Amino acid sequence: MNFELSGDQLTFQTLAKAFSDNELKPNAAKWDAECTFPLETIKKAGELGFCSLYVSEDNGGMGLSKVDATIIIEELAAGCTSTTAFMTIHNMATWMVSEFGSTKLKEEWLQDLNSGSKLSSYCLTEPGSGSDAASLKTSAVKKDNCYVLNGNKAFISGSGSTDCLILMARTGDGGPGGISCFLVPADADGIEYGKNESKMGWRNQPTRIVSLKDVKIPLDNLMGQEGQGFKIAMKGLDGGRINIATCSVGTAQAALEEAQKYMNEREQFGKKIGEFQALQFKLADMTTNLVAARQMVRLAASKLENNDPDSTTYCAMAKRFATDVGFDVCNEALQIFGGYGYIQDYPLERYVRDVRVHQILEGTNEIMKMIVGRRMLLEGAARIIQ
Ligand SMILES: Cc1cc2nc3c(=O)[nH]c(=O)nc-3n(C[C@H](O)[C@H](O)[C@H](O)COP(=O)(O)OP(=O)(O)OC[C@H]3O[C@@H](n4cnc5c(N)ncnc54)[C@H](O)[C@@H]3O)c2cc1C
């Protein structure tokens, strides 16, 4: 077993860090304060391949492994958590198109999605169905030569500024088996976008309700087969959970470095605060937990890459663990900054606000525990504890 990064991975890491340091980090605070969605910067990231990280080369993407993708995402998130988190959602949705879209859909959309010149949103959640996503009510009815969609999607990241919606809707009976997945052009007649939600974090990307009223889309816009939509949505989310977990790790790494620097600068009681053992122990725990979270995320990414039968469980464990650790590390770093951590001249309060939502979305951390607990109890733990 080799835990070192390969030469290629070190190259990706250097490239991503340069982009993060030059394009993301200097602007993150301003974008947050002004709620600016940096579309031009995302396009620039797309030119480097960061909008199609794990789309196969056959489908025009970078063709990287899930582990390689985490190395890039971690560096980007250290520069701007919110922008990177949106880019990971776009990567997830683009991968779904590449894997499950019809030839016609791929011809029409994939090149632009891969390059980031067009952007995508992922639409699963509804006002009445969040954790219980399989109870969604948005309907898709086949009529003449199209599907007609009606319903509401809630909390849709990027919506109003994206070009297509990867949307789960009901074509059959209740439960997961009645759900199908569609690519819906974001400007289709009958779509309305709600107000941009005012949020605690992720303030530089829009989050809106998307309402669909008699929206007609071609039959070819079905992804996979009718009734496979929930499985497709969950497959996308396995990768999405690793990505979000990685955004927490990258942000926490940035917070840790700020704290480390500050401990060597700030003086109280005639000493550098880094000389207080209480703070040294805090820094040691932050570092240890962060390294553990990073390794857990890479392990889950590797399981997913290799189609391990327990990859969903590992992705859930990694998402739960790394997003909890990520929040705690950012929060402890804020504490090390004392009052300065709480004001916006420093990035700590933004880090805390931005990573908080990672414990909630792409399945709450309670739902992650449910996935792991069920696997352990109902299906036996033999493989998982190997
Ligand atoms: C900023 C933001 C961006 C988002 N972006 C997207 C997006 O792009 N696309 C998308 O589809 N969705 C998106 N979401 C939605 C997100 O995935 C949901 O908010 C999340 O899945 C939780 O659903 P809910 O908010 O309805 O909470 P609920 O499901 O109502 O849960 C409420 C509480 O009950 C707990 N709970 C629920 N069921 C159980 C259970 N069985 N056992 C124990 N506890 C339980 C939950 O953990 C939570 O603490 C976004 C959300 C936010 C805040």
Short mmCIF file of C-alpha atoms in Angstrom, two decimals, residues 82-342:
data_model
loop_
_atom_site.label_atom_id
_atom_site.label_comp_id
_atom_site.label_asym_id
_atom_site.label_seq_id
_atom_site.Cartn_x
_atom_site.Cartn_y
_atom_site.Cartn_z
CA SER A 82 -18.30 28.09 -2.03
CA THR A 83 -17.14 28.41 -5.65
CA THR A 84 -15.44 25.03 -5.45
CA ALA A 85 -18.48 23.39 -3.88
CA PHE A 86 -20.62 24.61 -6.77
CA MET A 87 -18.02 23.32 -9.24
CA THR A 88 -18.21 19.90 -7.58
CA ILE A 89 -21.99 19.84 -8.06
CA HIS A 90 -21.46 20.75 -11.71
CA ASN A 91 -18.83 17.99 -12.02
CA MET A 92 -21.28 15.49 -10.52
CA ALA A 93 -24.13 16.48 -12.85
CA THR A 94 -21.81 16.50 -15.88
CA TRP A 95 -20.57 13.02 -15.01
CA MET A 96 -24.22 11.87 -14.80
CA VAL A 97 -24.85 13.18 -18.34
CA SER A 98 -21.70 11.43 -19.58
CA GLU A 99 -22.68 8.12 -18.00
CA PHE A 100 -26.45 8.06 -18.50
CA GLY A 101 -27.28 10.57 -21.24
CA SER A 102 -28.44 9.41 -24.69
CA THR A 103 -26.04 9.88 -27.61
CA LYS A 104 -28.12 12.84 -28.75
CA LEU A 105 -28.04 14.48 -25.32
CA LYS A 106 -24.32 13.99 -25.06
CA GLU A 107 -23.77 15.49 -28.51
CA GLU A 108 -25.90 18.46 -27.61
CA TRP A 109 -24.55 19.20 -24.11
CA LEU A 110 -21.43 17.40 -23.07
CA GLN A 111 -18.72 19.44 -24.75
CA ASP A 112 -20.03 22.68 -23.25
CA LEU A 113 -20.58 21.15 -19.81
CA ASN A 114 -17.10 19.63 -19.82
CA SER A 115 -15.53 22.97 -20.66
CA GLY A 116 -17.61 24.91 -18.14
CA SER A 117 -19.00 27.19 -20.83
CA LYS A 118 -22.40 25.80 -19.82
CA LEU A 119 -23.25 24.89 -16.23
CA SER A 120 -25.57 22.38 -14.64
CA SER A 121 -27.67 22.06 -11.48
CA TYR A 122 -28.70 18.89 -9.68
CA CYS A 123 -32.39 18.81 -8.77
CA LEU A 124 -33.51 16.15 -6.32
CA THR A 125 -34.79 17.95 -3.21
CA GLU A 126 -38.36 19.27 -3.05
CA PRO A 127 -40.11 21.43 -0.47
CA GLY A 128 -41.75 18.32 1.04
CA SER A 129 -39.01 15.76 0.40
CA GLY A 130 -35.45 16.26 1.61
CA SER A 131 -33.93 13.32 3.48
CA ASP A 132 -36.79 11.14 2.24
CA ALA A 133 -35.87 11.97 -1.34
CA ALA A 134 -37.64 8.91 -2.77
CA SER A 135 -40.98 10.46 -1.80
CA LEU A 136 -40.56 13.25 -4.38
CA LYS A 137 -43.69 14.40 -6.17
CA THR A 138 -42.57 16.26 -9.29
CA SER A 139 -44.20 14.37 -12.16
CA ALA A 140 -43.11 13.61 -15.70
CA VAL A 141 -45.88 12.37 -17.95
CA LYS A 142 -45.28 11.09 -21.46
CA LYS A 143 -47.54 12.93 -23.89
CA ASP A 144 -47.26 12.86 -27.69
CA ASN A 145 -43.54 13.19 -28.43
CA CYS A 146 -42.40 14.62 -25.13
CA TYR A 147 -42.44 14.44 -21.35
CA VAL A 148 -44.49 17.06 -19.52
CA LEU A 149 -43.06 18.02 -16.12
CA ASN A 150 -44.88 19.59 -13.17
CA GLY A 151 -43.67 20.25 -9.63
CA ASN A 152 -41.23 22.18 -7.45
CA LYS A 153 -37.59 21.64 -6.57
CA ALA A 154 -36.09 23.31 -3.49
CA PHE A 155 -32.59 24.52 -2.56
CA ILE A 156 -31.20 24.12 -6.08
CA SER A 157 -27.57 25.24 -6.16
CA GLY A 158 -26.59 27.50 -9.03
CA SER A 159 -30.15 27.66 -10.34
CA GLY A 160 -31.12 30.76 -12.26
CA SER A 161 -27.52 30.97 -13.50
CA THR A 162 -27.06 27.45 -14.87
CA ASP A 163 -27.93 26.16 -18.34
CA CYS A 164 -29.38 22.74 -17.60
CA LEU A 165 -31.09 20.93 -14.75
CA ILE A 166 -30.41 17.26 -14.04
CA LEU A 167 -33.78 16.61 -12.54
CA MET A 168 -35.45 13.65 -10.84
CA ALA A 169 -39.19 13.29 -11.46
CA ARG A 170 -41.83 10.64 -11.00
CA THR A 171 -42.88 8.65 -14.07
CA GLY A 172 -44.34 5.70 -12.18
CA ASP A 173 -45.67 4.52 -8.84
CA GLY A 174 -44.63 5.82 -5.40
CA GLY A 175 -41.18 4.98 -4.04
CA PRO A 176 -37.75 4.94 -5.64
CA GLY A 177 -38.70 2.60 -8.53
CA GLY A 178 -41.09 5.19 -9.96
CA ILE A 179 -38.47 7.91 -10.39
CA SER A 180 -36.69 8.85 -13.63
CA CYS A 181 -33.84 11.24 -14.37
CA PHE A 182 -34.04 13.99 -17.02
CA LEU A 183 -31.91 16.70 -18.50
CA VAL A 184 -34.09 19.81 -18.59
CA PRO A 185 -32.84 22.93 -20.42
CA ALA A 186 -32.86 25.66 -17.79
CA ASP A 187 -34.66 28.11 -20.10
CA ALA A 188 -37.50 25.75 -21.08
CA ASP A 189 -40.95 27.34 -21.21
CA GLY A 190 -42.81 26.88 -17.94
CA ILE A 191 -39.78 27.05 -15.59
CA GLU A 192 -39.74 29.78 -12.97
CA TYR A 193 -36.98 30.55 -10.50
CA GLY A 194 -37.64 31.72 -6.94
CA LYS A 195 -35.68 34.37 -5.07
CA ASN A 196 -32.01 33.78 -4.30
CA GLU A 197 -32.16 32.37 -0.75
CA SER A 198 -30.26 34.48 1.78
CA LYS A 199 -27.89 31.97 3.37
CA MET A 200 -25.44 31.70 6.28
CA GLY A 201 -22.66 30.49 3.95
CA TRP A 202 -22.15 29.57 0.29
CA ARG A 203 -23.21 33.16 -0.26
CA ASN A 204 -21.47 33.59 -3.59
CA GLN A 205 -23.61 30.99 -5.35
CA PRO A 206 -27.36 31.25 -5.87
CA THR A 207 -29.78 28.79 -4.26
CA ARG A 208 -33.38 28.92 -5.45
CA ILE A 209 -36.68 27.11 -5.70
CA VAL A 210 -37.29 25.89 -9.25
CA SER A 211 -40.96 25.59 -10.27
CA LEU A 212 -42.03 23.60 -13.30
CA LYS A 213 -45.43 24.11 -14.88
CA ASP A 214 -46.27 22.02 -17.96
CA VAL A 215 -42.62 22.02 -19.01
CA LYS A 216 -42.22 20.02 -22.24
CA ILE A 217 -38.95 18.25 -23.00
CA PRO A 218 -38.06 15.76 -25.78
CA LEU A 219 -38.21 12.01 -25.01
CA ASP A 220 -34.45 11.85 -25.63
CA ASN A 221 -33.89 13.97 -22.55
CA LEU A 222 -34.61 10.93 -20.36
CA MET A 223 -31.30 9.75 -18.83
CA GLY A 224 -31.03 5.97 -18.49
CA GLN A 225 -34.36 4.11 -18.50
CA GLU A 226 -37.66 5.08 -16.91
CA GLY A 227 -37.61 3.99 -13.26
CA GLN A 228 -33.80 4.14 -12.95
CA GLY A 229 -33.71 7.78 -11.87
CA PHE A 230 -33.30 7.25 -8.16
CA LYS A 231 -30.39 4.86 -8.68
CA ILE A 232 -28.77 7.34 -11.07
CA ALA A 233 -29.29 10.15 -8.55
CA MET A 234 -27.68 8.09 -5.78
CA LYS A 235 -24.76 7.05 -8.02
CA GLY A 236 -24.08 10.71 -8.71
CA LEU A 237 -24.29 11.45 -4.99
CA ASP A 238 -21.70 8.85 -4.02
CA GLY A 239 -19.14 10.93 -5.92
CA GLY A 240 -20.82 14.15 -4.79
CA ARG A 241 -20.41 13.18 -1.14
CA ILE A 242 -16.69 12.58 -1.61
CA ASN A 243 -16.44 15.96 -3.32
CA ILE A 244 -18.25 17.83 -0.56
CA ALA A 245 -16.20 16.02 2.07
CA THR A 246 -13.10 17.14 0.17
CA CYS A 247 -14.30 20.75 0.18
CA SER A 248 -14.42 20.50 3.98
CA VAL A 249 -10.91 19.03 4.12
CA GLY A 250 -9.49 21.75 1.85
CA THR A 251 -11.14 24.55 3.79
CA ALA A 252 -10.03 23.06 7.10
CA GLN A 253 -6.46 22.83 5.82
CA ALA A 254 -6.58 26.55 5.00
CA ALA A 255 -7.99 27.30 8.47
CA LEU A 256 -5.33 25.17 10.13
CA GLU A 257 -2.55 27.01 8.32
CA GLU A 258 -4.01 30.38 9.36
CA ALA A 259 -4.18 29.22 12.98
CA GLN A 260 -0.64 27.88 12.91
CA LYS A 261 0.67 31.20 11.56
CA TYR A 262 -1.31 33.24 14.07
CA MET A 263 -0.05 31.19 17.01
CA ASN A 264 3.49 32.16 16.03
CA GLU A 265 2.59 35.86 15.74
CA ARG A 266 0.06 36.81 18.41
CA GLU A 267 1.41 37.59 21.87
CA GLN A 268 -0.44 37.60 25.17
CA PHE A 269 0.93 37.46 28.74
CA GLY A 270 4.32 38.39 27.22
CA LYS A 271 4.52 35.23 25.08
CA LYS A 272 3.53 33.96 21.67
CA ILE A 273 0.16 32.26 22.13
CA GLY A 274 1.73 29.20 20.45
CA GLU A 275 3.73 28.72 23.63
CA PHE A 276 0.58 27.85 25.59
CA GLN A 277 0.29 24.09 25.77
CA ALA A 278 -3.52 24.27 25.74
CA LEU A 279 -3.33 25.75 22.25
CA GLN A 280 -0.56 23.37 21.14
CA PHE A 281 -2.83 20.46 22.11
CA LYS A 282 -5.71 22.04 20.24
CA LEU A 283 -3.55 22.40 17.11
CA ALA A 284 -2.34 18.81 17.49
CA ASP A 285 -5.93 17.48 17.65
CA MET A 286 -6.98 19.62 14.69
CA THR A 287 -4.06 18.32 12.63
CA THR A 288 -4.60 14.68 13.61
CA ASN A 289 -8.30 14.76 12.85
CA LEU A 290 -7.75 16.53 9.56
CA VAL A 291 -5.19 13.97 8.39
CA ALA A 292 -7.58 11.16 9.37
CA ALA A 293 -10.43 12.85 7.46
CA ARG A 294 -8.28 13.28 4.34
CA GLN A 295 -7.25 9.63 4.37
CA MET A 296 -10.84 8.50 4.92
CA VAL A 297 -11.98 10.56 1.94
CA ARG A 298 -9.25 9.15 -0.30
CA LEU A 299 -10.09 5.62 0.84
CA ALA A 300 -13.77 6.13 -0.04
CA ALA A 301 -12.77 7.65 -3.39
CA SER A 302 -10.63 4.63 -4.13
CA LYS A 303 -13.46 2.24 -3.18
CA LEU A 304 -15.81 4.13 -5.49
CA GLU A 305 -13.29 4.15 -8.31
CA ASN A 306 -12.88 0.38 -8.01
CA ASN A 307 -16.62 -0.30 -7.81
CA ASP A 308 -16.27 -1.86 -4.39
CA PRO A 309 -19.68 -3.23 -3.32
CA ASP A 310 -19.37 -1.19 -0.11
CA SER A 311 -18.44 2.06 -1.81
CA THR A 312 -21.74 3.75 -0.89
CA THR A 313 -21.11 2.95 2.77
CA TYR A 314 -17.56 4.26 2.60
CA CYS A 315 -18.72 7.43 0.84
CA ALA A 316 -21.29 7.96 3.61
CA MET A 317 -18.68 7.37 6.34
CA ALA A 318 -16.22 9.73 4.68
CA LYS A 319 -18.84 12.43 4.13
CA ARG A 320 -20.03 12.28 7.73
CA PHE A 321 -16.56 12.17 9.24
CA ALA A 322 -14.79 14.71 7.04
CA THR A 323 -17.58 17.29 7.13
CA ASP A 324 -17.81 17.04 10.93
CA VAL A 325 -14.02 17.27 11.28
CA GLY A 326 -13.90 20.08 8.71
CA PHE A 327 -16.41 22.13 10.68
CA ASP A 328 -14.69 21.48 14.01
CA VAL A 329 -11.24 22.39 12.66
CA CYS A 330 -12.52 25.67 11.15
CA ASN A 331 -14.37 26.49 14.36
CA GLU A 332 -11.32 25.76 16.54
CA ALA A 333 -9.15 27.87 14.22
CA LEU A 334 -11.62 30.72 14.70
CA GLN A 335 -11.30 30.25 18.47
CA ILE A 336 -7.49 30.46 18.24
CA PHE A 337 -7.92 33.86 16.56
CA GLY A 338 -10.00 35.06 19.53
CA GLY A 339 -12.13 38.11 18.67
CA TYR A 340 -10.29 38.56 15.38
CA GLY A 341 -11.63 35.21 14.24
CA TYR A 342 -15.14 36.62 14.44
#
